[in-house]
Amino acid sequence: MPQSTPGLLFVDDTDPRLHYTGEWQQTSGSAVQLDDGTTLDDFDFIWNGKIWNDTVHETKRNNSMMTFSFSGTAYAVIGSFLFTGNSPRGRIDCFLDGNPVPDDGTSYLDDEFPGDLLRNNIMICGNGSLNSTGAETAGGHEHEIVLKIESLVHSSFFLDYILYQPVVDGGLGDETSPDQNGTDGEVMMMIGRGPFGTLLDDASEHYLTFSSGWQLDDDRASMLTRTPGAFVSVAFNGTGIQLYGDLGEESSLSNIAKYQLDDQESQTFPLLPPNDGSDLFFFQQLFNISGLSPLEEHTLVVTHNGTKTGMALSLDHFVVERASTSSFTATSSTPSAESSGGPSTGTIVGGTIGGVILLILLLSVAVFCIRRRRRQVYNTETPRDAEQVMSLLVTRPPQNGEPSNLANVNDDRDPSHQPEAGKRPAPPDVEDSSSAVAPGRGSVNALTIQEGMVFQMDSGAIVTRRYKGYPEIEER
């Protein structure tokens, strides 16, 4: 769903587009940084939010640098500090397109301990409204940010992430901005102006709607309500959404709120003071929804569901986990054939089914041809074999004085087994046919040729009958 003002995109410290020079090492918010067990997830730091994605790049060395190029209209560099001894000193210099960035707010050269820097989510430098300066590119003006570490004494600096506002409309999650290598870039987008404003600044967009009962907290740059039933709705395309807000606002008493995603059952979430309720905690994650379908637009409604006397529902921003450009185009949340380098899933499935059907047809034709060929061989070759056998049996009569080539088996047969006069022996279930031949001296009682015929010779006549079987000759 398009929007007139693109959201701020996250670039984590581990992104390959960030180029580090000097001495840097990757660490995490939960990693121990000091001998006393201090971490960046301690209460001294997380009152202003936790480390983003639990990864940071740390440096203790002067002249260490970080460079990042982008095309957009706003940016912010976010980090943390850790002081390792007395009288810490340090300065972080920012350069945009080769020019020093004024009022970056990261110098702490006074003798006083810089306690206001002992927190996470510090904006090292940034600009919420860049002009058209910078190198002209096809997608807008290309900018370069250079971060240079200067004069660190008893201090460590941690680079957490960068926010920037792209020139091209991100569509609330249906497009990611490809990086310089042509691969998908950021997948996390902030709804809300972050360090440059509040959610109210995005309320003019049709995807974000506040009911009555909300008010703007200028001091803390948040939207809050103490009115039960007051709600805010947001429409987005993406696979997940997170909500960040403030705890302890206007009361130390716990309270309750709820959210509803699309037509699912509503879910409650607590508003609890992080400690004894005497402190405010900002940029705290209130809930995280993941595993959503990227093929449809989602609607999330967050509602105050508690009491007026309890803690206010105070909101900073939403973070949308967006769909990848490998599956979606910039103007639609439905799959596109042009967004993929290969055939679609439907094409692959259809081709597979068609190939299987074609293979079955070919096999059927082959089986039919083989069976037909066998029948032809059976009908043509069997009689020819019978004729060959008959040629062996029906020969010219022996001449005077010549011995017969057939054994006179009648002379050796038992008279009790002789057939009655005028009858010929024939097995059951056969059809007899006679053909006259020249009489010979001897006769064959039965010659069996399986797979076609049985020949029986008696008194100069041949009787044939058909039956089923394999080729075989028996002499009885």
Coordinates of C-alpha atoms in Angstrom, one line a residue:
M1 CA 0.0 0.0 0.0
P2 CA 1.7 3.2 -1.1
Q3 CA 2.4 6.1 1.2
S4 CA 3.4 9.7 0.4
T5 CA 6.3 9.7 3.0
P6 CA 8.5 6.6 3.1
G7 CA 9.3 5.2 6.5
L8 CA 12.7 5.2 8.0
L9 CA 14.7 2.1 7.1
F10 CA 17.1 0.3 9.5
V11 CA 20.7 -0.5 8.6
D12 CA 22.1 -2.7 11.3
D13 CA 25.8 -2.5 12.3
T14 CA 26.4 -5.9 10.6
D15 CA 25.2 -4.7 7.2
P16 CA 27.9 -5.3 4.5
R17 CA 27.3 -1.8 3.2
L18 CA 28.9 -0.3 6.3
H19 CA 32.7 -0.1 5.8
Y20 CA 34.8 -0.1 8.9
T21 CA 38.5 1.0 9.1
G22 CA 40.7 1.0 12.1
E23 CA 40.1 -1.2 15.1
W24 CA 36.5 -2.4 15.5
Q25 CA 35.0 -5.6 16.9
Q26 CA 31.5 -7.0 16.9
T27 CA 29.9 -7.6 20.3
S28 CA 26.4 -7.8 21.8
G29 CA 24.2 -6.1 24.3
S30 CA 24.4 -9.0 26.7
A31 CA 28.2 -9.3 26.5
V32 CA 30.2 -8.3 29.6
Q33 CA 32.1 -5.1 28.9
L34 CA 33.8 -4.4 32.3
D35 CA 35.3 -6.4 35.1
D36 CA 32.4 -5.6 37.4
G37 CA 30.0 -7.4 34.9
T38 CA 28.6 -4.3 33.2
T39 CA 26.7 -5.0 30.0
L40 CA 24.8 -2.7 27.6
D41 CA 21.6 -4.5 28.7
D42 CA 22.0 -3.2 32.3
F43 CA 19.4 -0.9 33.8
D44 CA 21.9 2.0 33.5
F45 CA 21.6 1.7 29.7
I46 CA 18.2 0.1 28.8
W47 CA 16.2 2.9 30.4
N48 CA 16.5 4.3 26.8
G49 CA 16.0 1.0 25.1
K50 CA 17.9 -2.1 24.3
I51 CA 20.6 -2.7 21.7
W52 CA 18.9 -3.2 18.3
N53 CA 19.1 -6.8 17.1
D54 CA 21.5 -7.4 20.0
T55 CA 24.6 -6.6 17.9
V56 CA 27.0 -3.6 18.0
H57 CA 30.4 -2.7 16.7
E58 CA 32.8 -1.4 19.4
T59 CA 36.0 0.7 19.1
K60 CA 38.3 2.1 21.7
R61 CA 40.8 3.5 19.2
N62 CA 41.1 7.0 17.9
N63 CA 41.0 7.5 14.1
S64 CA 38.7 4.5 13.7
M65 CA 36.2 5.2 11.0
M66 CA 32.9 4.0 9.5
T67 CA 31.5 4.9 6.0
F68 CA 28.0 4.4 4.6
S69 CA 26.5 5.6 1.3
F70 CA 22.7 5.9 0.7
S71 CA 20.1 7.7 -1.4
G72 CA 17.5 9.5 0.7
T73 CA 16.2 12.5 2.4
A74 CA 17.0 11.9 6.1
Y75 CA 19.4 9.9 8.2
A76 CA 20.4 9.3 11.8
V77 CA 23.5 7.4 13.3
I78 CA 22.6 5.6 16.5
G79 CA 25.1 4.3 19.1
S80 CA 26.1 3.9 22.8
F81 CA 28.9 4.9 25.0
L82 CA 30.6 3.1 27.9
F83 CA 33.0 4.9 30.3
T84 CA 35.8 2.7 31.7
G85 CA 37.4 5.1 34.1
N86 CA 37.5 8.6 35.8
S87 CA 37.4 11.7 33.7
P88 CA 36.4 10.1 30.4
R89 CA 36.9 12.2 27.3
G90 CA 35.9 11.7 23.7
R91 CA 34.6 13.2 20.5
I92 CA 32.8 11.7 17.5
D93 CA 33.0 13.6 14.3
C94 CA 30.4 13.2 11.5
F95 CA 30.8 14.2 7.9
L96 CA 28.1 14.3 5.3
D97 CA 29.3 14.4 1.7
G98 CA 32.7 15.6 3.0
N99 CA 31.3 18.4 5.1
P100 CA 31.4 18.4 9.0
V101 CA 27.9 17.9 10.5
P102 CA 27.2 20.7 13.0
D103 CA 25.6 20.1 16.4
D104 CA 26.2 16.4 16.5
G105 CA 26.0 16.5 20.3
T106 CA 28.7 13.8 20.9
S107 CA 31.5 15.8 22.4
Y108 CA 32.1 15.4 26.1
L109 CA 35.3 17.3 26.8
D110 CA 34.2 19.0 30.1
D111 CA 35.5 17.9 33.5
E112 CA 32.0 16.8 34.5
F113 CA 31.1 13.2 34.1
P114 CA 28.9 12.9 31.0
G115 CA 26.1 11.0 32.7
D116 CA 23.5 11.9 30.0
L117 CA 25.5 9.8 27.5
L118 CA 25.3 6.7 29.7
R119 CA 22.5 5.1 27.7
N120 CA 21.6 3.3 24.5
N121 CA 19.9 4.7 21.4
I122 CA 21.9 8.0 21.3
M123 CA 21.7 9.9 18.1
I124 CA 25.3 10.5 17.3
C125 CA 24.4 12.7 14.3
G126 CA 21.6 13.1 11.8
N127 CA 19.4 15.3 9.7
G128 CA 15.6 14.9 9.2
S129 CA 15.4 17.0 6.1
L130 CA 18.2 16.8 3.6
N131 CA 18.2 19.1 0.6
S132 CA 19.1 18.1 -2.9
T133 CA 22.8 18.3 -2.4
G134 CA 24.9 15.3 -3.1
A135 CA 25.8 13.2 -6.1
E136 CA 22.9 12.9 -8.6
T137 CA 21.9 9.2 -9.2
A138 CA 19.0 7.5 -11.0
G139 CA 17.3 7.0 -7.7
G140 CA 17.9 10.5 -6.3
H141 CA 20.8 12.1 -4.6
E142 CA 23.5 9.8 -3.3
H143 CA 25.0 10.8 0.1
E144 CA 28.0 9.5 2.1
I145 CA 28.2 9.5 5.9
V146 CA 31.7 9.2 7.5
L147 CA 32.0 8.7 11.2
K148 CA 35.4 9.4 12.7
I149 CA 36.4 8.6 16.3
E150 CA 38.5 11.3 18.0
S151 CA 40.1 11.8 21.4
L152 CA 38.7 8.7 23.3
V153 CA 40.0 8.6 26.9
H154 CA 38.6 6.0 29.3
S155 CA 35.7 5.5 26.9
S156 CA 34.3 3.0 24.4
F157 CA 32.0 3.8 21.5
F158 CA 29.4 1.3 20.1
L159 CA 27.9 1.8 16.7
D160 CA 24.4 0.2 16.8
Y161 CA 22.5 1.1 13.6
I162 CA 21.7 3.7 11.1
L163 CA 18.2 5.0 10.0
Y164 CA 17.6 6.6 6.7
Q165 CA 14.6 7.7 4.7
P166 CA 14.7 6.5 1.1
V167 CA 13.7 8.6 -1.9
V168 CA 11.6 5.7 -3.4
D169 CA 8.3 5.0 -1.7
G170 CA 8.7 1.8 0.4
G171 CA 4.9 1.0 0.3
L172 CA 4.8 0.0 4.0
G173 CA 6.5 -3.3 3.4
D174 CA 5.9 -4.4 -0.2
E175 CA 9.3 -3.4 -1.4
T176 CA 12.9 -3.4 -0.1
S177 CA 15.6 -1.1 -1.4
P178 CA 18.3 -3.1 -3.2
D179 CA 21.8 -2.4 -2.0
Q180 CA 24.7 -1.4 -4.2
N181 CA 25.3 -5.1 -5.0
G182 CA 21.8 -5.6 -6.3
T183 CA 20.7 -7.7 -3.4
D184 CA 17.8 -7.1 -1.0
G185 CA 18.6 -4.4 1.5
E186 CA 16.7 -3.4 4.6
V187 CA 13.7 -5.5 5.7
M188 CA 12.9 -3.4 8.9
M189 CA 11.0 -0.1 8.6
M190 CA 10.0 2.3 11.2
I191 CA 6.5 3.8 11.2
G192 CA 6.9 7.1 13.1
R193 CA 9.6 9.8 12.8
G194 CA 11.9 8.3 15.4
P195 CA 14.5 10.9 16.4
F196 CA 12.8 13.5 14.1
G197 CA 9.2 13.5 15.4
T198 CA 6.4 11.3 16.6
L199 CA 3.7 9.0 15.3
L200 CA 1.4 12.0 15.0
D201 CA 3.6 13.1 12.1
D202 CA 2.5 10.0 10.2
A203 CA -1.1 10.2 11.3
S204 CA -1.9 12.3 8.2
E205 CA -1.1 9.2 6.1
H206 CA -4.2 7.0 5.5
Y207 CA -2.5 3.9 6.9
L208 CA -2.3 5.3 10.5
T209 CA -5.4 6.4 12.4
F210 CA -5.9 7.6 15.9
S211 CA -9.2 7.7 17.7
S212 CA -10.2 10.4 20.1
G213 CA -8.6 10.4 23.6
W214 CA -4.9 10.7 22.5
Q215 CA -2.5 13.5 23.2
L216 CA 1.0 14.5 22.2
D217 CA 3.7 14.5 24.8
D218 CA 6.1 17.1 23.4
D219 CA 8.8 16.6 26.0
R220 CA 9.1 12.9 25.3
A221 CA 8.0 12.9 21.7
S222 CA 5.4 10.2 22.2
M223 CA 1.6 9.8 21.7
L224 CA -0.2 8.7 24.9
T225 CA -3.7 8.0 26.2
R226 CA -5.3 7.3 29.6
T227 CA -8.7 6.9 28.1
P228 CA -10.0 3.3 28.2
G229 CA -11.2 2.3 24.7
A230 CA -9.0 4.8 22.9
F231 CA -7.2 3.0 20.0
V232 CA -4.8 3.5 17.1
S233 CA -4.9 1.4 13.9
V234 CA -2.2 0.8 11.4
A235 CA -2.4 -0.9 8.0
F236 CA 0.8 -2.6 6.6
N237 CA 2.2 -5.2 4.3
G238 CA 4.9 -7.4 5.9
T239 CA 5.7 -10.6 7.7
G240 CA 5.8 -9.0 11.2
I241 CA 5.3 -5.9 13.3
Q242 CA 6.6 -4.6 16.6
L243 CA 5.4 -1.8 18.9
Y244 CA 7.7 0.4 21.0
G245 CA 6.6 2.7 23.8
D246 CA 7.3 4.3 27.1
L247 CA 6.7 2.7 30.6
G248 CA 5.9 4.6 33.8
E249 CA 4.2 7.5 32.0
E250 CA 2.1 9.6 34.4
S251 CA 1.8 6.7 36.9
S252 CA 3.8 3.9 38.5
L253 CA 0.7 1.7 38.7
S254 CA 0.5 -1.2 36.2
N255 CA -2.1 -1.2 33.6
I256 CA -3.3 -3.3 30.6
A257 CA -3.8 -2.9 26.9
K258 CA -4.7 -5.1 24.0
Y259 CA -4.1 -5.6 20.3
Q260 CA -6.0 -7.3 17.5
L261 CA -4.5 -8.4 14.2
D262 CA -6.9 -8.6 11.3
D263 CA -9.9 -10.8 12.3
Q264 CA -8.0 -12.8 14.9
E265 CA -8.8 -12.9 18.6
S266 CA -7.5 -9.9 20.5
Q267 CA -4.5 -10.4 22.8
T268 CA -3.7 -8.4 26.0
F269 CA -0.2 -7.1 27.0
P270 CA 0.8 -5.6 30.3
L271 CA 2.1 -2.1 31.1
L272 CA 4.4 -2.7 34.0
P273 CA 7.0 -0.4 35.7
P274 CA 10.5 -1.9 35.0
N275 CA 11.7 -1.3 38.6
D276 CA 10.1 0.4 41.6
G277 CA 8.1 2.8 39.3
S278 CA 10.2 5.8 40.1
D279 CA 11.9 6.0 36.7
L280 CA 10.7 6.3 33.1
F281 CA 11.8 3.8 30.5
F282 CA 11.7 4.8 26.9
F283 CA 11.7 2.8 23.6
Q284 CA 10.6 -0.4 25.3
Q285 CA 9.3 -3.2 23.1
L286 CA 5.6 -3.8 24.1
F287 CA 5.0 -6.7 21.8
N288 CA 6.4 -8.5 18.7
I289 CA 4.2 -10.3 16.1
S290 CA 5.9 -12.5 13.5
G291 CA 5.1 -15.2 10.9
L292 CA 2.5 -13.2 9.0
S293 CA 1.6 -13.8 5.4
P294 CA 3.3 -11.4 3.0
L295 CA 0.6 -11.9 0.4
E296 CA -2.0 -9.7 2.0
E297 CA -2.4 -6.4 3.7
H298 CA -2.8 -6.5 7.5
T299 CA -4.5 -4.3 10.0
L300 CA -3.4 -3.9 13.6
V301 CA -5.5 -2.2 16.2
V302 CA -4.0 -1.3 19.6
T303 CA -6.4 -0.3 22.4
H304 CA -6.2 1.0 25.9
N305 CA -7.9 -1.7 27.9
G306 CA -7.1 -0.6 31.5
T307 CA -8.0 2.1 34.0
K308 CA -7.6 5.9 34.0
T309 CA -5.6 5.8 37.2
G310 CA -3.0 3.3 35.9
M311 CA 0.0 3.8 33.7
A312 CA -0.8 5.6 30.4
L313 CA -0.5 3.8 27.1
S314 CA 2.4 5.8 25.5
L315 CA 3.7 4.9 22.0
D316 CA 6.9 5.8 20.3
H317 CA 6.9 3.9 16.9
F318 CA 6.0 0.7 15.1
V319 CA 8.6 -1.4 13.3
V320 CA 7.4 -3.4 10.2
E321 CA 9.3 -6.5 9.0
R322 CA 8.8 -6.2 5.3
A323 CA 8.6 -8.7 2.4
S324 CA 11.5 -9.4 0.1
T325 CA 11.9 -8.1 -3.4
S326 CA 12.6 -11.6 -4.6
S327 CA 8.9 -12.3 -4.3
F328 CA 7.1 -9.0 -4.6
T329 CA 7.1 -5.9 -6.7
A330 CA 7.1 -2.3 -5.6
T331 CA 3.4 -1.8 -6.3
S332 CA 1.7 -5.0 -5.4
S333 CA 1.7 -7.4 -2.5
T334 CA 0.9 -10.4 -4.8
P335 CA 3.5 -12.5 -6.5
S336 CA 4.9 -11.2 -9.8
A337 CA 6.6 -13.2 -12.5
E338 CA 8.9 -10.2 -13.3
S339 CA 10.3 -10.1 -9.8
S340 CA 11.8 -13.6 -10.1
G341 CA 14.6 -14.7 -12.3
G342 CA 13.0 -18.2 -13.0
P343 CA 9.6 -19.8 -13.8
S344 CA 6.8 -19.4 -11.3
T345 CA 5.7 -22.3 -9.1
G346 CA 2.5 -22.8 -11.1
T347 CA 4.5 -23.2 -14.3
I348 CA 6.8 -25.8 -12.7
V349 CA 3.9 -27.8 -11.2
G350 CA 1.9 -27.6 -14.5
G351 CA 4.9 -28.8 -16.5
T352 CA 5.6 -31.6 -14.1
I353 CA 2.0 -32.9 -14.3
G354 CA 2.0 -32.6 -18.1
G355 CA 5.2 -34.6 -18.3
V356 CA 3.8 -37.4 -16.2
I357 CA 0.7 -37.6 -18.3
L358 CA 2.8 -37.7 -21.5
L359 CA 5.0 -40.4 -20.0
I360 CA 1.9 -42.5 -19.1
L361 CA 0.5 -42.2 -22.6
L362 CA 3.8 -43.2 -24.2
L363 CA 4.1 -46.3 -21.9
S364 CA 0.5 -47.2 -22.8
V365 CA 1.2 -47.0 -26.5
A366 CA 4.4 -49.1 -26.1
V367 CA 2.6 -51.8 -24.1
F368 CA -0.2 -51.9 -26.8
C369 CA 2.3 -52.2 -29.6
I370 CA 4.2 -55.0 -27.8
R371 CA 1.0 -57.0 -27.2
R372 CA -0.1 -56.5 -30.7
R373 CA 3.2 -57.7 -32.0
R374 CA 3.1 -60.8 -29.9
R375 CA -0.4 -61.7 -31.2
Q376 CA 0.9 -61.2 -34.8
V377 CA 3.8 -63.5 -34.1
Y378 CA 1.5 -66.1 -32.5
N379 CA -0.9 -66.1 -35.4
T380 CA 1.8 -66.2 -38.2
E381 CA 4.6 -68.3 -36.8
T382 CA 2.7 -71.1 -35.1
P383 CA 1.1 -72.5 -38.3
R384 CA 4.4 -72.3 -40.0
D385 CA 6.0 -74.3 -37.2
A386 CA 3.2 -76.9 -37.5
E387 CA 3.7 -77.2 -41.3
Q388 CA 7.4 -77.8 -40.6
V389 CA 6.5 -80.6 -38.2
M390 CA 4.1 -82.1 -40.7
S391 CA 6.7 -82.1 -43.3
L392 CA 8.8 -84.3 -41.1
L393 CA 5.8 -86.6 -40.5
V394 CA 4.2 -86.7 -43.9
T395 CA 6.9 -87.9 -46.3
R396 CA 6.9 -89.9 -49.3
P397 CA 5.9 -93.6 -48.7
P398 CA 8.9 -95.9 -48.4
Q399 CA 9.7 -97.7 -51.5
N400 CA 9.9 -101.5 -51.8
G401 CA 12.6 -102.7 -49.6
E402 CA 13.2 -99.4 -47.8
P403 CA 12.8 -99.2 -44.0
S404 CA 10.2 -96.8 -42.6
N405 CA 11.4 -93.7 -40.8
L406 CA 8.6 -94.1 -38.3
A407 CA 8.6 -96.7 -35.6
N408 CA 5.8 -99.2 -35.9
V409 CA 4.5 -98.7 -32.4
N410 CA 1.2 -100.6 -33.1
D411 CA 3.2 -103.9 -33.1
D412 CA 4.4 -103.2 -29.6
R413 CA 1.2 -101.9 -28.0
D414 CA -0.8 -103.8 -25.5
P415 CA -4.0 -105.2 -27.1
S416 CA -6.0 -104.2 -24.1
H417 CA -5.2 -100.5 -24.8
Q418 CA -6.2 -100.7 -28.4
P419 CA -9.2 -98.6 -29.4
E420 CA -12.4 -100.1 -30.5
A421 CA -12.7 -100.9 -34.2
G422 CA -13.7 -97.9 -36.2
K423 CA -12.9 -95.4 -33.4
R424 CA -9.9 -93.1 -32.9
P425 CA -8.6 -92.0 -29.5
A426 CA -9.1 -88.2 -29.0
P427 CA -8.7 -86.2 -25.8
P428 CA -11.7 -84.3 -24.5
D429 CA -12.6 -80.7 -25.3
V430 CA -11.0 -80.7 -28.7
E431 CA -12.3 -80.4 -32.3
D432 CA -11.1 -83.0 -34.7
S433 CA -10.4 -82.6 -38.3
S434 CA -9.1 -85.2 -40.7
S435 CA -7.1 -84.9 -43.9
A436 CA -6.1 -87.9 -46.0
V437 CA -2.5 -88.7 -46.6
A438 CA -0.7 -91.4 -48.4
P439 CA -0.8 -94.5 -46.2
G440 CA 2.4 -95.7 -44.8
R441 CA 3.7 -98.7 -43.2
G442 CA 3.6 -97.4 -39.7
S443 CA 1.5 -94.9 -37.7
V444 CA 2.1 -92.5 -34.8
N445 CA -0.4 -92.5 -32.0
A446 CA 0.2 -88.9 -30.8
L447 CA 2.7 -86.1 -31.4
T448 CA 2.1 -83.0 -29.2
I449 CA 3.1 -79.5 -30.3
Q450 CA 2.2 -77.1 -27.6
E451 CA 1.4 -73.5 -28.4
G452 CA -0.9 -74.4 -31.2
M453 CA -1.6 -77.9 -32.3
V454 CA -1.6 -81.6 -31.5
F455 CA -1.1 -84.0 -34.4
Q456 CA -2.4 -87.5 -34.3
M457 CA -1.7 -90.1 -37.0
D458 CA -3.6 -93.3 -37.2
S459 CA -4.1 -95.6 -40.2
G460 CA -2.8 -93.0 -42.6
A461 CA -4.8 -90.1 -41.3
I462 CA -3.7 -86.9 -39.4
V463 CA -6.0 -85.4 -36.8
T464 CA -5.2 -81.9 -35.5
R465 CA -6.6 -80.1 -32.5
R466 CA -5.8 -76.7 -31.0
Y467 CA -5.0 -75.9 -27.4
K468 CA -3.0 -73.4 -25.2
G469 CA 0.5 -73.9 -24.1
Y470 CA 4.2 -73.4 -24.8
P471 CA 6.1 -75.1 -27.8
E472 CA 6.9 -78.7 -26.9
I473 CA 6.7 -82.0 -28.7
E474 CA 5.9 -85.2 -26.9
E475 CA 6.1 -88.7 -28.4
R476 CA 3.8 -91.3 -27.0

